[in-house]
Amino acid sequence: MLQEQVQSGMLTNYQLEELAKRMRIPLEFCGFKDELPKKLKANRSYIINMDDSIDEKTGKQSEGTHWTCFQFVKHPNGKEQAIYFDSFGAPPPQVVSQRMQSSFGLKYMPNTTKNIQSMMADTEEFLACFDDLADSVDFKKNEYVLKMFFQAEDPRLRREIDVISNTNSITQGDADALDVSDL
């Protein structure tokens, strides 16, 4: 990915790959949708940028638009599950559907339908709660805000909010993996 993504605040594929590694996510691919491998692997995660690698208007390397992700899981008992996530709630692009069909025989790719982006765009106060990670490394504060936001509506079901104890930057610092199993 390009330097423009770093300047615009958009995560680069390198940062996403490092986060996946630290969070023990079995990431197989992170890149532009037109570079998606022809043969997909089960039990692996894929992150794709919704742009093609070459901007069709300029003929130059694309800056990218936004990231989406998907996964196909084949359980030991034979059960198969797939999910596609787009923060705008859009269905998977044709290339993902085609690759899932040819790799796993999947005719329908379940996807999220909630447009989280518009919810956030309408809630500037919510976004103002977070530190800009380009200027700060206060991951504990940001994690706390997220956990507060996603608590159960019923107060009896809420758990005490705990944040990660490691204050090193997720994409820098020691090489230990970030354990998210309790998050």
mmCIF file with all atom_site columns, C-alpha atoms in Angstrom:
data_model
loop_
_atom_site.group_PDB
_atom_site.id
_atom_site.type_symbol
_atom_site.label_atom_id
_atom_site.label_alt_id
_atom_site.label_comp_id
_atom_site.label_asym_id
_atom_site.label_entity_id
_atom_site.label_seq_id
_atom_site.pdbx_PDB_ins_code
_atom_site.Cartn_x
_atom_site.Cartn_y
_atom_site.Cartn_z
_atom_site.occupancy
_atom_site.B_iso_or_equiv
_atom_site.pdbx_formal_charge
_atom_site.auth_seq_id
_atom_site.auth_comp_id
_atom_site.auth_asym_id
_atom_site.auth_atom_id
_atom_site.pdbx_PDB_model_num
ATOM 1   C CA . MET A 1 1   ? 0.000   0.000   0.000   1.00 0.00 ? 1   MET A CA 1
ATOM 2   C CA . LEU A 1 2   ? 1.015   3.576   -0.364  1.00 0.00 ? 2   LEU A CA 1
ATOM 3   C CA . GLN A 1 3   ? 2.337   6.284   1.904   1.00 0.00 ? 3   GLN A CA 1
ATOM 4   C CA . GLU A 1 4   ? -0.879  8.249   1.243   1.00 0.00 ? 4   GLU A CA 1
ATOM 5   C CA . GLN A 1 5   ? -2.741  5.746   3.409   1.00 0.00 ? 5   GLN A CA 1
ATOM 6   C CA . VAL A 1 6   ? -0.437  6.476   6.329   1.00 0.00 ? 6   VAL A CA 1
ATOM 7   C CA . GLN A 1 7   ? -0.917  10.209  5.819   1.00 0.00 ? 7   GLN A CA 1
ATOM 8   C CA . SER A 1 8   ? -4.705  9.875   5.526   1.00 0.00 ? 8   SER A CA 1
ATOM 9   C CA . GLY A 1 9   ? -4.929  7.782   8.693   1.00 0.00 ? 9   GLY A CA 1
ATOM 10  C CA . MET A 1 10  ? -6.030  4.638   6.839   1.00 0.00 ? 10  MET A CA 1
ATOM 11  C CA . LEU A 1 11  ? -4.335  1.476   8.039   1.00 0.00 ? 11  LEU A CA 1
ATOM 12  C CA . THR A 1 12  ? -1.863  -0.005  5.587   1.00 0.00 ? 12  THR A CA 1
ATOM 13  C CA . ASN A 1 13  ? -1.730  -3.671  4.665   1.00 0.00 ? 13  ASN A CA 1
ATOM 14  C CA . TYR A 1 14  ? 1.549   -3.894  6.626   1.00 0.00 ? 14  TYR A CA 1
ATOM 15  C CA . GLN A 1 15  ? -0.111  -2.613  9.786   1.00 0.00 ? 15  GLN A CA 1
ATOM 16  C CA . LEU A 1 16  ? -3.067  -4.967  9.327   1.00 0.00 ? 16  LEU A CA 1
ATOM 17  C CA . GLU A 1 17  ? -0.726  -7.924  8.772   1.00 0.00 ? 17  GLU A CA 1
ATOM 18  C CA . GLU A 1 18  ? 1.206   -7.048  11.938  1.00 0.00 ? 18  GLU A CA 1
ATOM 19  C CA . LEU A 1 19  ? -2.008  -6.682  13.951  1.00 0.00 ? 19  LEU A CA 1
ATOM 20  C CA . ALA A 1 20  ? -3.248  -10.045 12.679  1.00 0.00 ? 20  ALA A CA 1
ATOM 21  C CA . LYS A 1 21  ? 0.037   -11.663 13.642  1.00 0.00 ? 21  LYS A CA 1
ATOM 22  C CA . ARG A 1 22  ? -0.013  -10.154 17.127  1.00 0.00 ? 22  ARG A CA 1
ATOM 23  C CA . MET A 1 23  ? -3.656  -11.128 17.610  1.00 0.00 ? 23  MET A CA 1
ATOM 24  C CA . ARG A 1 24  ? -3.025  -14.659 16.305  1.00 0.00 ? 24  ARG A CA 1
ATOM 25  C CA . ILE A 1 25  ? -5.478  -14.254 13.421  1.00 0.00 ? 25  ILE A CA 1
ATOM 26  C CA . PRO A 1 26  ? -4.661  -16.759 10.658  1.00 0.00 ? 26  PRO A CA 1
ATOM 27  C CA . LEU A 1 27  ? -4.344  -14.149 7.916   1.00 0.00 ? 27  LEU A CA 1
ATOM 28  C CA . GLU A 1 28  ? -3.713  -15.550 4.463   1.00 0.00 ? 28  GLU A CA 1
ATOM 29  C CA . PHE A 1 29  ? -4.000  -12.394 2.363   1.00 0.00 ? 29  PHE A CA 1
ATOM 30  C CA . CYS A 1 30  ? -4.217  -8.631  2.817   1.00 0.00 ? 30  CYS A CA 1
ATOM 31  C CA . GLY A 1 31  ? -4.338  -6.517  -0.329  1.00 0.00 ? 31  GLY A CA 1
ATOM 32  C CA . PHE A 1 32  ? -6.416  -5.118  -3.171  1.00 0.00 ? 32  PHE A CA 1
ATOM 33  C CA . LYS A 1 33  ? -9.445  -7.130  -4.275  1.00 0.00 ? 33  LYS A CA 1
ATOM 34  C CA . ASP A 1 34  ? -8.081  -7.681  -7.799  1.00 0.00 ? 34  ASP A CA 1
ATOM 35  C CA . GLU A 1 35  ? -4.999  -9.353  -6.277  1.00 0.00 ? 35  GLU A CA 1
ATOM 36  C CA . LEU A 1 36  ? -7.020  -11.885 -4.265  1.00 0.00 ? 36  LEU A CA 1
ATOM 37  C CA . PRO A 1 37  ? -5.573  -15.392 -4.793  1.00 0.00 ? 37  PRO A CA 1
ATOM 38  C CA . LYS A 1 38  ? -7.532  -17.570 -7.226  1.00 0.00 ? 38  LYS A CA 1
ATOM 39  C CA . LYS A 1 39  ? -7.599  -20.480 -4.767  1.00 0.00 ? 39  LYS A CA 1
ATOM 40  C CA . LEU A 1 40  ? -8.708  -19.675 -1.215  1.00 0.00 ? 40  LEU A CA 1
ATOM 41  C CA . LYS A 1 41  ? -7.847  -21.733 1.852   1.00 0.00 ? 41  LYS A CA 1
ATOM 42  C CA . ALA A 1 42  ? -10.236 -22.839 4.574   1.00 0.00 ? 42  ALA A CA 1
ATOM 43  C CA . ASN A 1 43  ? -9.675  -21.657 8.137   1.00 0.00 ? 43  ASN A CA 1
ATOM 44  C CA . ARG A 1 44  ? -7.744  -18.611 6.958   1.00 0.00 ? 44  ARG A CA 1
ATOM 45  C CA . SER A 1 45  ? -8.712  -14.932 7.024   1.00 0.00 ? 45  SER A CA 1
ATOM 46  C CA . TYR A 1 46  ? -8.648  -12.544 4.086   1.00 0.00 ? 46  TYR A CA 1
ATOM 47  C CA . ILE A 1 47  ? -8.615  -8.740  4.226   1.00 0.00 ? 47  ILE A CA 1
ATOM 48  C CA . ILE A 1 48  ? -9.258  -6.926  0.984   1.00 0.00 ? 48  ILE A CA 1
ATOM 49  C CA . ASN A 1 49  ? -9.246  -3.296  -0.001  1.00 0.00 ? 49  ASN A CA 1
ATOM 50  C CA . MET A 1 50  ? -12.312 -2.518  -2.084  1.00 0.00 ? 50  MET A CA 1
ATOM 51  C CA . ASP A 1 51  ? -10.254 -0.694  -4.707  1.00 0.00 ? 51  ASP A CA 1
ATOM 52  C CA . ASP A 1 52  ? -8.382  -2.400  -7.508  1.00 0.00 ? 52  ASP A CA 1
ATOM 53  C CA . SER A 1 53  ? -4.602  -2.061  -7.357  1.00 0.00 ? 53  SER A CA 1
ATOM 54  C CA . ILE A 1 54  ? -4.490  0.288   -10.367 1.00 0.00 ? 54  ILE A CA 1
ATOM 55  C CA . ASP A 1 55  ? -6.703  3.389   -10.439 1.00 0.00 ? 55  ASP A CA 1
ATOM 56  C CA . GLU A 1 56  ? -8.710  3.093   -13.653 1.00 0.00 ? 56  GLU A CA 1
ATOM 57  C CA . LYS A 1 57  ? -8.897  6.883   -14.069 1.00 0.00 ? 57  LYS A CA 1
ATOM 58  C CA . THR A 1 58  ? -5.188  7.673   -13.637 1.00 0.00 ? 58  THR A CA 1
ATOM 59  C CA . GLY A 1 59  ? -3.556  4.342   -14.475 1.00 0.00 ? 59  GLY A CA 1
ATOM 60  C CA . LYS A 1 60  ? -1.423  4.721   -11.341 1.00 0.00 ? 60  LYS A CA 1
ATOM 61  C CA . GLN A 1 61  ? -1.202  2.702   -8.123  1.00 0.00 ? 61  GLN A CA 1
ATOM 62  C CA . SER A 1 62  ? -4.469  3.081   -6.224  1.00 0.00 ? 62  SER A CA 1
ATOM 63  C CA . GLU A 1 63  ? -4.592  4.658   -2.779  1.00 0.00 ? 63  GLU A CA 1
ATOM 64  C CA . GLY A 1 64  ? -7.365  2.289   -1.721  1.00 0.00 ? 64  GLY A CA 1
ATOM 65  C CA . THR A 1 65  ? -10.810 2.967   -0.326  1.00 0.00 ? 65  THR A CA 1
ATOM 66  C CA . HIS A 1 66  ? -11.668 0.837   2.693   1.00 0.00 ? 66  HIS A CA 1
ATOM 67  C CA . TRP A 1 67  ? -10.881 -2.611  4.053   1.00 0.00 ? 67  TRP A CA 1
ATOM 68  C CA . THR A 1 68  ? -13.288 -5.542  4.277   1.00 0.00 ? 68  THR A CA 1
ATOM 69  C CA . CYS A 1 69  ? -12.680 -9.088  5.466   1.00 0.00 ? 69  CYS A CA 1
ATOM 70  C CA . PHE A 1 70  ? -13.995 -12.597 5.076   1.00 0.00 ? 70  PHE A CA 1
ATOM 71  C CA . GLN A 1 71  ? -13.330 -16.127 6.217   1.00 0.00 ? 71  GLN A CA 1
ATOM 72  C CA . PHE A 1 72  ? -14.412 -19.679 5.403   1.00 0.00 ? 72  PHE A CA 1
ATOM 73  C CA . VAL A 1 73  ? -14.205 -22.102 8.340   1.00 0.00 ? 73  VAL A CA 1
ATOM 74  C CA . LYS A 1 74  ? -14.311 -25.848 7.996   1.00 0.00 ? 74  LYS A CA 1
ATOM 75  C CA . HIS A 1 75  ? -14.787 -27.441 11.431  1.00 0.00 ? 75  HIS A CA 1
ATOM 76  C CA . PRO A 1 76  ? -13.435 -30.901 12.336  1.00 0.00 ? 76  PRO A CA 1
ATOM 77  C CA . ASN A 1 77  ? -17.020 -32.215 12.503  1.00 0.00 ? 77  ASN A CA 1
ATOM 78  C CA . GLY A 1 78  ? -17.498 -31.225 8.836   1.00 0.00 ? 78  GLY A CA 1
ATOM 79  C CA . LYS A 1 79  ? -19.643 -28.156 9.492   1.00 0.00 ? 79  LYS A CA 1
ATOM 80  C CA . GLU A 1 80  ? -18.752 -25.221 7.227   1.00 0.00 ? 80  GLU A CA 1
ATOM 81  C CA . GLN A 1 81  ? -19.285 -21.534 7.938   1.00 0.00 ? 81  GLN A CA 1
ATOM 82  C CA . ALA A 1 82  ? -18.493 -18.394 5.986   1.00 0.00 ? 82  ALA A CA 1
ATOM 83  C CA . ILE A 1 83  ? -18.853 -14.689 6.721   1.00 0.00 ? 83  ILE A CA 1
ATOM 84  C CA . TYR A 1 84  ? -18.055 -11.469 4.878   1.00 0.00 ? 84  TYR A CA 1
ATOM 85  C CA . PHE A 1 85  ? -17.767 -8.197  6.786   1.00 0.00 ? 85  PHE A CA 1
ATOM 86  C CA . ASP A 1 86  ? -17.970 -4.732  5.246   1.00 0.00 ? 86  ASP A CA 1
ATOM 87  C CA . SER A 1 87  ? -18.347 -1.754  7.594   1.00 0.00 ? 87  SER A CA 1
ATOM 88  C CA . PHE A 1 88  ? -20.722 -0.181  5.055   1.00 0.00 ? 88  PHE A CA 1
ATOM 89  C CA . GLY A 1 89  ? -22.959 -3.272  5.157   1.00 0.00 ? 89  GLY A CA 1
ATOM 90  C CA . ALA A 1 90  ? -22.406 -4.014  1.474   1.00 0.00 ? 90  ALA A CA 1
ATOM 91  C CA . PRO A 1 91  ? -22.455 -7.564  0.102   1.00 0.00 ? 91  PRO A CA 1
ATOM 92  C CA . PRO A 1 92  ? -19.202 -9.151  -1.046  1.00 0.00 ? 92  PRO A CA 1
ATOM 93  C CA . PRO A 1 93  ? -17.800 -8.007  -4.370  1.00 0.00 ? 93  PRO A CA 1
ATOM 94  C CA . GLN A 1 94  ? -18.181 -10.382 -7.296  1.00 0.00 ? 94  GLN A CA 1
ATOM 95  C CA . VAL A 1 95  ? -14.543 -11.520 -7.105  1.00 0.00 ? 95  VAL A CA 1
ATOM 96  C CA . VAL A 1 96  ? -15.035 -12.777 -3.520  1.00 0.00 ? 96  VAL A CA 1
ATOM 97  C CA . SER A 1 97  ? -18.228 -14.617 -4.411  1.00 0.00 ? 97  SER A CA 1
ATOM 98  C CA . GLN A 1 98  ? -16.545 -16.189 -7.444  1.00 0.00 ? 98  GLN A CA 1
ATOM 99  C CA . ARG A 1 99  ? -13.483 -17.289 -5.434  1.00 0.00 ? 99  ARG A CA 1
ATOM 100 C CA . MET A 1 100 ? -15.672 -18.762 -2.666  1.00 0.00 ? 100 MET A CA 1
ATOM 101 C CA . GLN A 1 101 ? -17.701 -20.637 -5.290  1.00 0.00 ? 101 GLN A CA 1
ATOM 102 C CA . SER A 1 102 ? -14.641 -22.051 -7.066  1.00 0.00 ? 102 SER A CA 1
ATOM 103 C CA . SER A 1 103 ? -12.679 -22.817 -3.875  1.00 0.00 ? 103 SER A CA 1
ATOM 104 C CA . PHE A 1 104 ? -15.439 -24.264 -1.675  1.00 0.00 ? 104 PHE A CA 1
ATOM 105 C CA . GLY A 1 105 ? -18.560 -24.648 -3.833  1.00 0.00 ? 105 GLY A CA 1
ATOM 106 C CA . LEU A 1 106 ? -20.235 -21.923 -1.776  1.00 0.00 ? 106 LEU A CA 1
ATOM 107 C CA . LYS A 1 107 ? -23.189 -20.467 -3.677  1.00 0.00 ? 107 LYS A CA 1
ATOM 108 C CA . TYR A 1 108 ? -24.123 -17.831 -1.065  1.00 0.00 ? 108 TYR A CA 1
ATOM 109 C CA . MET A 1 109 ? -21.758 -15.780 1.075   1.00 0.00 ? 109 MET A CA 1
ATOM 110 C CA . PRO A 1 110 ? -23.399 -14.571 4.317   1.00 0.00 ? 110 PRO A CA 1
ATOM 111 C CA . ASN A 1 111 ? -22.511 -10.978 5.055   1.00 0.00 ? 111 ASN A CA 1
ATOM 112 C CA . THR A 1 112 ? -23.088 -8.228  7.560   1.00 0.00 ? 112 THR A CA 1
ATOM 113 C CA . THR A 1 113 ? -25.778 -5.764  6.549   1.00 0.00 ? 113 THR A CA 1
ATOM 114 C CA . LYS A 1 114 ? -25.451 -3.081  9.229   1.00 0.00 ? 114 LYS A CA 1
ATOM 115 C CA . ASN A 1 115 ? -23.863 0.127   7.908   1.00 0.00 ? 115 ASN A CA 1
ATOM 116 C CA . ILE A 1 116 ? -21.530 0.857   10.796  1.00 0.00 ? 116 ILE A CA 1
ATOM 117 C CA . GLN A 1 117 ? -19.859 3.670   8.854   1.00 0.00 ? 117 GLN A CA 1
ATOM 118 C CA . SER A 1 118 ? -23.028 5.774   8.702   1.00 0.00 ? 118 SER A CA 1
ATOM 119 C CA . MET A 1 119 ? -23.728 5.100   12.375  1.00 0.00 ? 119 MET A CA 1
ATOM 120 C CA . MET A 1 120 ? -20.296 6.451   13.209  1.00 0.00 ? 120 MET A CA 1
ATOM 121 C CA . ALA A 1 121 ? -20.549 9.378   10.793  1.00 0.00 ? 121 ALA A CA 1
ATOM 122 C CA . ASP A 1 122 ? -23.731 10.454  12.559  1.00 0.00 ? 122 ASP A CA 1
ATOM 123 C CA . THR A 1 123 ? -22.064 10.205  15.949  1.00 0.00 ? 123 THR A CA 1
ATOM 124 C CA . GLU A 1 124 ? -19.149 12.622  16.064  1.00 0.00 ? 124 GLU A CA 1
ATOM 125 C CA . GLU A 1 125 ? -19.323 12.606  19.860  1.00 0.00 ? 125 GLU A CA 1
ATOM 126 C CA . PHE A 1 126 ? -18.626 8.876   19.832  1.00 0.00 ? 126 PHE A CA 1
ATOM 127 C CA . LEU A 1 127 ? -15.561 9.295   17.646  1.00 0.00 ? 127 LEU A CA 1
ATOM 128 C CA . ALA A 1 128 ? -14.344 12.207  19.740  1.00 0.00 ? 128 ALA A CA 1
ATOM 129 C CA . CYS A 1 129 ? -14.017 9.790   22.664  1.00 0.00 ? 129 CYS A CA 1
ATOM 130 C CA . PHE A 1 130 ? -11.109 8.090   20.949  1.00 0.00 ? 130 PHE A CA 1
ATOM 131 C CA . ASP A 1 131 ? -7.530  9.250   20.819  1.00 0.00 ? 131 ASP A CA 1
ATOM 132 C CA . ASP A 1 132 ? -6.128  9.630   17.328  1.00 0.00 ? 132 ASP A CA 1
ATOM 133 C CA . LEU A 1 133 ? -3.727  6.691   17.197  1.00 0.00 ? 133 LEU A CA 1
ATOM 134 C CA . ALA A 1 134 ? -1.515  8.659   14.818  1.00 0.00 ? 134 ALA A CA 1
ATOM 135 C CA . ASP A 1 135 ? -0.873  11.098  17.682  1.00 0.00 ? 135 ASP A CA 1
ATOM 136 C CA . SER A 1 136 ? -1.248  8.863   20.726  1.00 0.00 ? 136 SER A CA 1
ATOM 137 C CA . VAL A 1 137 ? -0.660  5.292   21.800  1.00 0.00 ? 137 VAL A CA 1
ATOM 138 C CA . ASP A 1 138 ? -3.291  5.221   24.525  1.00 0.00 ? 138 ASP A CA 1
ATOM 139 C CA . PHE A 1 139 ? -4.791  1.907   23.455  1.00 0.00 ? 139 PHE A CA 1
ATOM 140 C CA . LYS A 1 140 ? -6.191  1.315   26.945  1.00 0.00 ? 140 LYS A CA 1
ATOM 141 C CA . LYS A 1 141 ? -8.437  4.371   26.700  1.00 0.00 ? 141 LYS A CA 1
ATOM 142 C CA . ASN A 1 142 ? -9.672  3.419   23.237  1.00 0.00 ? 142 ASN A CA 1
ATOM 143 C CA . GLU A 1 143 ? -10.294 -0.167  24.293  1.00 0.00 ? 143 GLU A CA 1
ATOM 144 C CA . TYR A 1 144 ? -12.195 1.049   27.359  1.00 0.00 ? 144 TYR A CA 1
ATOM 145 C CA . VAL A 1 145 ? -14.440 3.262   25.215  1.00 0.00 ? 145 VAL A CA 1
ATOM 146 C CA . LEU A 1 146 ? -15.154 0.374   22.827  1.00 0.00 ? 146 LEU A CA 1
ATOM 147 C CA . LYS A 1 147 ? -15.989 -1.991  25.668  1.00 0.00 ? 147 LYS A CA 1
ATOM 148 C CA . MET A 1 148 ? -18.318 0.610   27.189  1.00 0.00 ? 148 MET A CA 1
ATOM 149 C CA . PHE A 1 149 ? -20.053 1.058   23.825  1.00 0.00 ? 149 PHE A CA 1
ATOM 150 C CA . PHE A 1 150 ? -20.620 -2.681  23.305  1.00 0.00 ? 150 PHE A CA 1
ATOM 151 C CA . GLN A 1 151 ? -21.913 -3.566  26.773  1.00 0.00 ? 151 GLN A CA 1
ATOM 152 C CA . ALA A 1 152 ? -25.155 -5.416  27.220  1.00 0.00 ? 152 ALA A CA 1
ATOM 153 C CA . GLU A 1 153 ? -28.254 -3.237  27.552  1.00 0.00 ? 153 GLU A CA 1
ATOM 154 C CA . ASP A 1 154 ? -29.317 -5.146  30.657  1.00 0.00 ? 154 ASP A CA 1
ATOM 155 C CA . PRO A 1 155 ? -27.100 -3.919  33.554  1.00 0.00 ? 155 PRO A CA 1
ATOM 156 C CA . ARG A 1 156 ? -27.319 -7.359  35.211  1.00 0.00 ? 156 ARG A CA 1
ATOM 157 C CA . LEU A 1 157 ? -25.525 -8.890  32.219  1.00 0.00 ? 157 LEU A CA 1
ATOM 158 C CA . ARG A 1 158 ? -22.686 -6.382  32.153  1.00 0.00 ? 158 ARG A CA 1
ATOM 159 C CA . ARG A 1 159 ? -19.213 -7.466  33.201  1.00 0.00 ? 159 ARG A CA 1
ATOM 160 C CA . GLU A 1 160 ? -16.492 -5.370  34.755  1.00 0.00 ? 160 GLU A CA 1
ATOM 161 C CA . ILE A 1 161 ? -14.486 -3.644  32.056  1.00 0.00 ? 161 ILE A CA 1
ATOM 162 C CA . ASP A 1 162 ? -10.879 -4.727  31.927  1.00 0.00 ? 162 ASP A CA 1
ATOM 163 C CA . VAL A 1 163 ? -8.350  -3.446  29.444  1.00 0.00 ? 163 VAL A CA 1
ATOM 164 C CA . ILE A 1 164 ? -5.152  -4.973  28.184  1.00 0.00 ? 164 ILE A CA 1
ATOM 165 C CA . SER A 1 165 ? -2.201  -4.510  30.503  1.00 0.00 ? 165 SER A CA 1
ATOM 166 C CA . ASN A 1 166 ? 0.433   -4.177  27.788  1.00 0.00 ? 166 ASN A CA 1
ATOM 167 C CA . THR A 1 167 ? 0.871   -0.484  26.939  1.00 0.00 ? 167 THR A CA 1
ATOM 168 C CA . ASN A 1 168 ? 3.283   -1.038  24.045  1.00 0.00 ? 168 ASN A CA 1
ATOM 169 C CA . SER A 1 169 ? 2.019   -0.011  20.642  1.00 0.00 ? 169 SER A CA 1
ATOM 170 C CA . ILE A 1 170 ? 0.235   -2.900  18.954  1.00 0.00 ? 170 ILE A CA 1
ATOM 171 C CA . THR A 1 171 ? 2.178   -2.467  15.738  1.00 0.00 ? 171 THR A CA 1
ATOM 172 C CA . GLN A 1 172 ? 5.487   -1.720  17.443  1.00 0.00 ? 172 GLN A CA 1
ATOM 173 C CA . GLY A 1 173 ? 7.226   -2.782  20.625  1.00 0.00 ? 173 GLY A CA 1
ATOM 174 C CA . ASP A 1 174 ? 7.966   -6.252  21.844  1.00 0.00 ? 174 ASP A CA 1
ATOM 175 C CA . ALA A 1 175 ? 7.334   -9.243  19.616  1.00 0.00 ? 175 ALA A CA 1
ATOM 176 C CA . ASP A 1 176 ? 4.962   -10.984 22.026  1.00 0.00 ? 176 ASP A CA 1
ATOM 177 C CA . ALA A 1 177 ? 1.584   -11.680 20.544  1.00 0.00 ? 177 ALA A CA 1
ATOM 178 C CA . LEU A 1 178 ? -1.368  -9.700  21.824  1.00 0.00 ? 178 LEU A CA 1
ATOM 179 C CA . ASP A 1 179 ? -3.748  -12.041 23.623  1.00 0.00 ? 179 ASP A CA 1
ATOM 180 C CA . VAL A 1 180 ? -7.317  -11.084 22.775  1.00 0.00 ? 180 VAL A CA 1
ATOM 181 C CA . SER A 1 181 ? -8.998  -14.191 24.124  1.00 0.00 ? 181 SER A CA 1
ATOM 182 C CA . ASP A 1 182 ? -10.358 -12.330 27.165  1.00 0.00 ? 182 ASP A CA 1
ATOM 183 C CA . LEU A 1 183 ? -11.354 -9.139  25.371  1.00 0.00 ? 183 LEU A CA 1
#
